[in-house]
Short mmCIF file of C-alpha atoms in Angstrom, two decimals:
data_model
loop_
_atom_site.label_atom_id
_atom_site.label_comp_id
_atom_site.label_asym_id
_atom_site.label_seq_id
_atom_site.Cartn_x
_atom_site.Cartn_y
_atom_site.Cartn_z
CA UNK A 1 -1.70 76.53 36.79
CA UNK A 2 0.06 73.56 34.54
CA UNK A 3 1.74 76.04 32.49
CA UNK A 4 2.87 77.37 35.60
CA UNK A 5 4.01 73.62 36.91
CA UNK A 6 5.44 72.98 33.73
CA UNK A 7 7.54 76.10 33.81
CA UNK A 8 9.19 75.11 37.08
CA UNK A 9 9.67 71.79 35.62
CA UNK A 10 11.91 73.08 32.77
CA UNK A 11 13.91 75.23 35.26
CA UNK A 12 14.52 72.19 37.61
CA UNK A 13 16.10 69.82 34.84
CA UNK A 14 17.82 72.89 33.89
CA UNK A 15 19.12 73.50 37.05
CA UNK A 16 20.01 69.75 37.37
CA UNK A 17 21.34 70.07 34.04
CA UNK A 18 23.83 72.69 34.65
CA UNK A 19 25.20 71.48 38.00
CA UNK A 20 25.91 68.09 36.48
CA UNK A 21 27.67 69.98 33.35
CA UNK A 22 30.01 71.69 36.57
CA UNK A 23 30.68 68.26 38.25
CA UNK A 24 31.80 66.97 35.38
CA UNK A 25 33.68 69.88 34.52
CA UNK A 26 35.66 69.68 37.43
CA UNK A 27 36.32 66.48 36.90
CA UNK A 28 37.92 66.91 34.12
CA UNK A 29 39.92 69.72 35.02
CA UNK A 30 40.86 67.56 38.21
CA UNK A 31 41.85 64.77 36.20
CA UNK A 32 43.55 66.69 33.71
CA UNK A 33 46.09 68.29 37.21
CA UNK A 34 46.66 64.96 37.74
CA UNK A 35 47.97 63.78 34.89
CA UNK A 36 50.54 67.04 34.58
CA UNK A 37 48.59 68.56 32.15
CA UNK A 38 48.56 72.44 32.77
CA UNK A 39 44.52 73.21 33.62
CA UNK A 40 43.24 76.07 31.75
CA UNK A 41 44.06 79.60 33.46
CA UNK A 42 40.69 80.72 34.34
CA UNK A 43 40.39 77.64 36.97
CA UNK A 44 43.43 77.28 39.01
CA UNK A 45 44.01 73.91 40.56
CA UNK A 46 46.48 72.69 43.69
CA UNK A 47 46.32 68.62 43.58
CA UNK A 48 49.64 67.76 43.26
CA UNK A 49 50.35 65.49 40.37
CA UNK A 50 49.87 61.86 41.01
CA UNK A 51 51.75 58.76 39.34
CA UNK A 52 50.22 55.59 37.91
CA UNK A 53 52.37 53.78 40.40
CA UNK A 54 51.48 55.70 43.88
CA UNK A 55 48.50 54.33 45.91
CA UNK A 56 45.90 56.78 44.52
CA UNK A 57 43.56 56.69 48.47
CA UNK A 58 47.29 56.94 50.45
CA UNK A 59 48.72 59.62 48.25
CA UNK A 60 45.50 61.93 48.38
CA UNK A 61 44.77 61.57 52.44
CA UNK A 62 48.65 62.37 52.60
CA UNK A 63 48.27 65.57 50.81
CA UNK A 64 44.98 66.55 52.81
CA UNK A 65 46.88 66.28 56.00
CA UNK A 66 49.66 68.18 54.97
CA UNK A 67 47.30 71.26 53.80
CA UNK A 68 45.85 71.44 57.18
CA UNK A 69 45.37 75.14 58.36
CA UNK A 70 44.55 73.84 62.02
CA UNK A 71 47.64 72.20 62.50
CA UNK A 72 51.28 74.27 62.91
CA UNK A 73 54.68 73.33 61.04
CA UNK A 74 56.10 71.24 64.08
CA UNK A 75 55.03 69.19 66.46
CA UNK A 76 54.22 71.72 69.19
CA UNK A 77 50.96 71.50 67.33
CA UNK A 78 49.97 68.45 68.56
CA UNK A 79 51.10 68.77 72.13
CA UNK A 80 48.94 71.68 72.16
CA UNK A 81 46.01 69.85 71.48
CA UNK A 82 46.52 67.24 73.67
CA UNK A 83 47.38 69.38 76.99
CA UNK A 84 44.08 71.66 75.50
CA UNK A 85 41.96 68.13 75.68
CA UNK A 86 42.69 67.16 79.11
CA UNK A 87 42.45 70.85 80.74
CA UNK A 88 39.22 71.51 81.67
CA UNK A 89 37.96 73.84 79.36
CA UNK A 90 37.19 77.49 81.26
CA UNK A 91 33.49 78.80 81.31
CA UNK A 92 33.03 81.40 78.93
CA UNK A 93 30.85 84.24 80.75
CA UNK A 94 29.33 86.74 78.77
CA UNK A 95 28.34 89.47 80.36
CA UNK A 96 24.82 89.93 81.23
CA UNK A 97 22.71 92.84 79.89
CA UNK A 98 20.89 94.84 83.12
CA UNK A 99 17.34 93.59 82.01
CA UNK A 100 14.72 96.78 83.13
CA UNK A 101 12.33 96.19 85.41
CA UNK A 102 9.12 96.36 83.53
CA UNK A 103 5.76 96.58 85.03
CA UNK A 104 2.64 96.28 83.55
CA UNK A 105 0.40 99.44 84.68
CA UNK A 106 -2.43 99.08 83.00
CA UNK A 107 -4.15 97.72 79.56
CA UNK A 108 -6.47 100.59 77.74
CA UNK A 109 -9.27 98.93 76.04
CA UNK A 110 -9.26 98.62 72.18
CA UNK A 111 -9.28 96.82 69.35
CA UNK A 112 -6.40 97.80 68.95
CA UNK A 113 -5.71 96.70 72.39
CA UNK A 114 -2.60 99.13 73.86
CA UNK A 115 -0.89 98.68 77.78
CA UNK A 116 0.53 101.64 79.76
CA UNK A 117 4.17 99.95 80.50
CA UNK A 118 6.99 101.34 83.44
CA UNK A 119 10.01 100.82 82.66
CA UNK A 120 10.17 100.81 78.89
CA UNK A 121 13.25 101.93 77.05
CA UNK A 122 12.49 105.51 76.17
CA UNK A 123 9.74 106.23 78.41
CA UNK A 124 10.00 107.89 81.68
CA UNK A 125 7.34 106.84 83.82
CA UNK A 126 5.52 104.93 81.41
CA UNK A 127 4.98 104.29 77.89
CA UNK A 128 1.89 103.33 75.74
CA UNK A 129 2.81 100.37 73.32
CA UNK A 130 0.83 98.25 70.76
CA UNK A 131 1.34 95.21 69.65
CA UNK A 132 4.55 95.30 67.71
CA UNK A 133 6.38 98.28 69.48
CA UNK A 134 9.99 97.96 69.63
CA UNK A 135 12.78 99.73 71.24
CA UNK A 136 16.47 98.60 72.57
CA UNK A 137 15.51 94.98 71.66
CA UNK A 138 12.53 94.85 73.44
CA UNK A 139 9.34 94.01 71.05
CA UNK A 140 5.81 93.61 72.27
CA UNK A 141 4.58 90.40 70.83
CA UNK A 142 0.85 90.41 72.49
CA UNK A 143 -1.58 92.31 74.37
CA UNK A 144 -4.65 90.32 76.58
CA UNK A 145 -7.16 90.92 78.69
CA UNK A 146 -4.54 90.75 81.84
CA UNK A 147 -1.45 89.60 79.98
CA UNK A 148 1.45 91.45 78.06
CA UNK A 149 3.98 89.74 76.32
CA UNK A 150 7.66 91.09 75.65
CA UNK A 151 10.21 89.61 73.90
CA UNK A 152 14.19 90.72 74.10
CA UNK A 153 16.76 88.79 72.67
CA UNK A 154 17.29 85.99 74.90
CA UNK A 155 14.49 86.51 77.48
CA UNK A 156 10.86 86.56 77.56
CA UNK A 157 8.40 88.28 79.82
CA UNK A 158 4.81 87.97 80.60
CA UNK A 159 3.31 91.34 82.27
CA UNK A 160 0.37 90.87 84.44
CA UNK A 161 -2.24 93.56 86.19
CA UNK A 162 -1.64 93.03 89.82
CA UNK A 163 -4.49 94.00 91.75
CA UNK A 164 -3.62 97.59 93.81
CA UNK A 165 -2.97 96.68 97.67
CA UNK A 166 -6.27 97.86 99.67
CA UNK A 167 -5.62 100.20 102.95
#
């Protein structure tokens, strides 16, 4: 087990190792753009060249905002944005799925435990499903003594035996 620990050890500080060697790599090749020096071709670089005299915090937040892909050529841009913040934004419906209309019919007696379920994708008048049966996005997650549970991709249901109505 320590020559197992100790492995991992050695990958971490190698792993540490190497991502500090790429910082610092680009670094250099970042400093190297910025001083007009052509950066090698295997690495291609877009900071614009920067002089000694320019404000080195004004010049760089000036050529961020003018690579912006959210914001057009003109000023249309901006108008946009500012009708778009005080419209109220629209609901987005999606449309709703038809959810079936299961019904639990009955629960056989196991281990495993199975149900008899109407409704089910696939089955006519009723299926038979274990734990773990799946079909249209439905899965059966558990099976109780009066409880089935179903899981779909945004809803949940819990089945239970309802006692048959007496004449």
């Amino acid at each position: 087990m320590r020559a197992l620990g100790a492995a991992l050890l050695r990958m971490e500080r190698a792993a540490w190792t190497v991502a500090v060697g790429c910082v610092v790599a680009l670094g250099a090749l970042t400093m190297s753009a910025a001083q007009g020096r052509p950066a090698s071709s295997a690495v291609r670089t877009s900071a614009p060249p920067m002089n000694a005299s320019q404000d080195s915090t004004k010049h760089w937040l000036e050529a961020l905002a003018s690579r912006n892909p959210f914001v057009g050529s003109d000023d249309t841009a901006s108008d946009a944005r500012d009708d778009a913040t005080e419209a109220e934004p629209a609901a987005v419906e999606r449309p709703r799925e038809s959810l079936p209309a299961l019904r639990l019919v009955g629960i056989i007696g196991g281990p495993p435990w199975s149900a008899v379920i109407e409704n089910w994708p696939g089955g006519a008048m009723g299926k038979v499903v274990l734990v773990g049966t799946e079909a249209s996005g439905l899965r059966v997650s558990e099976i109780g003594d009066n409880l089935v549970r179903v899981v779909g991709r945004d809803t949940a249901w819990a089945l239970r035996l309802r006692p048959e109505p007496t004449p």
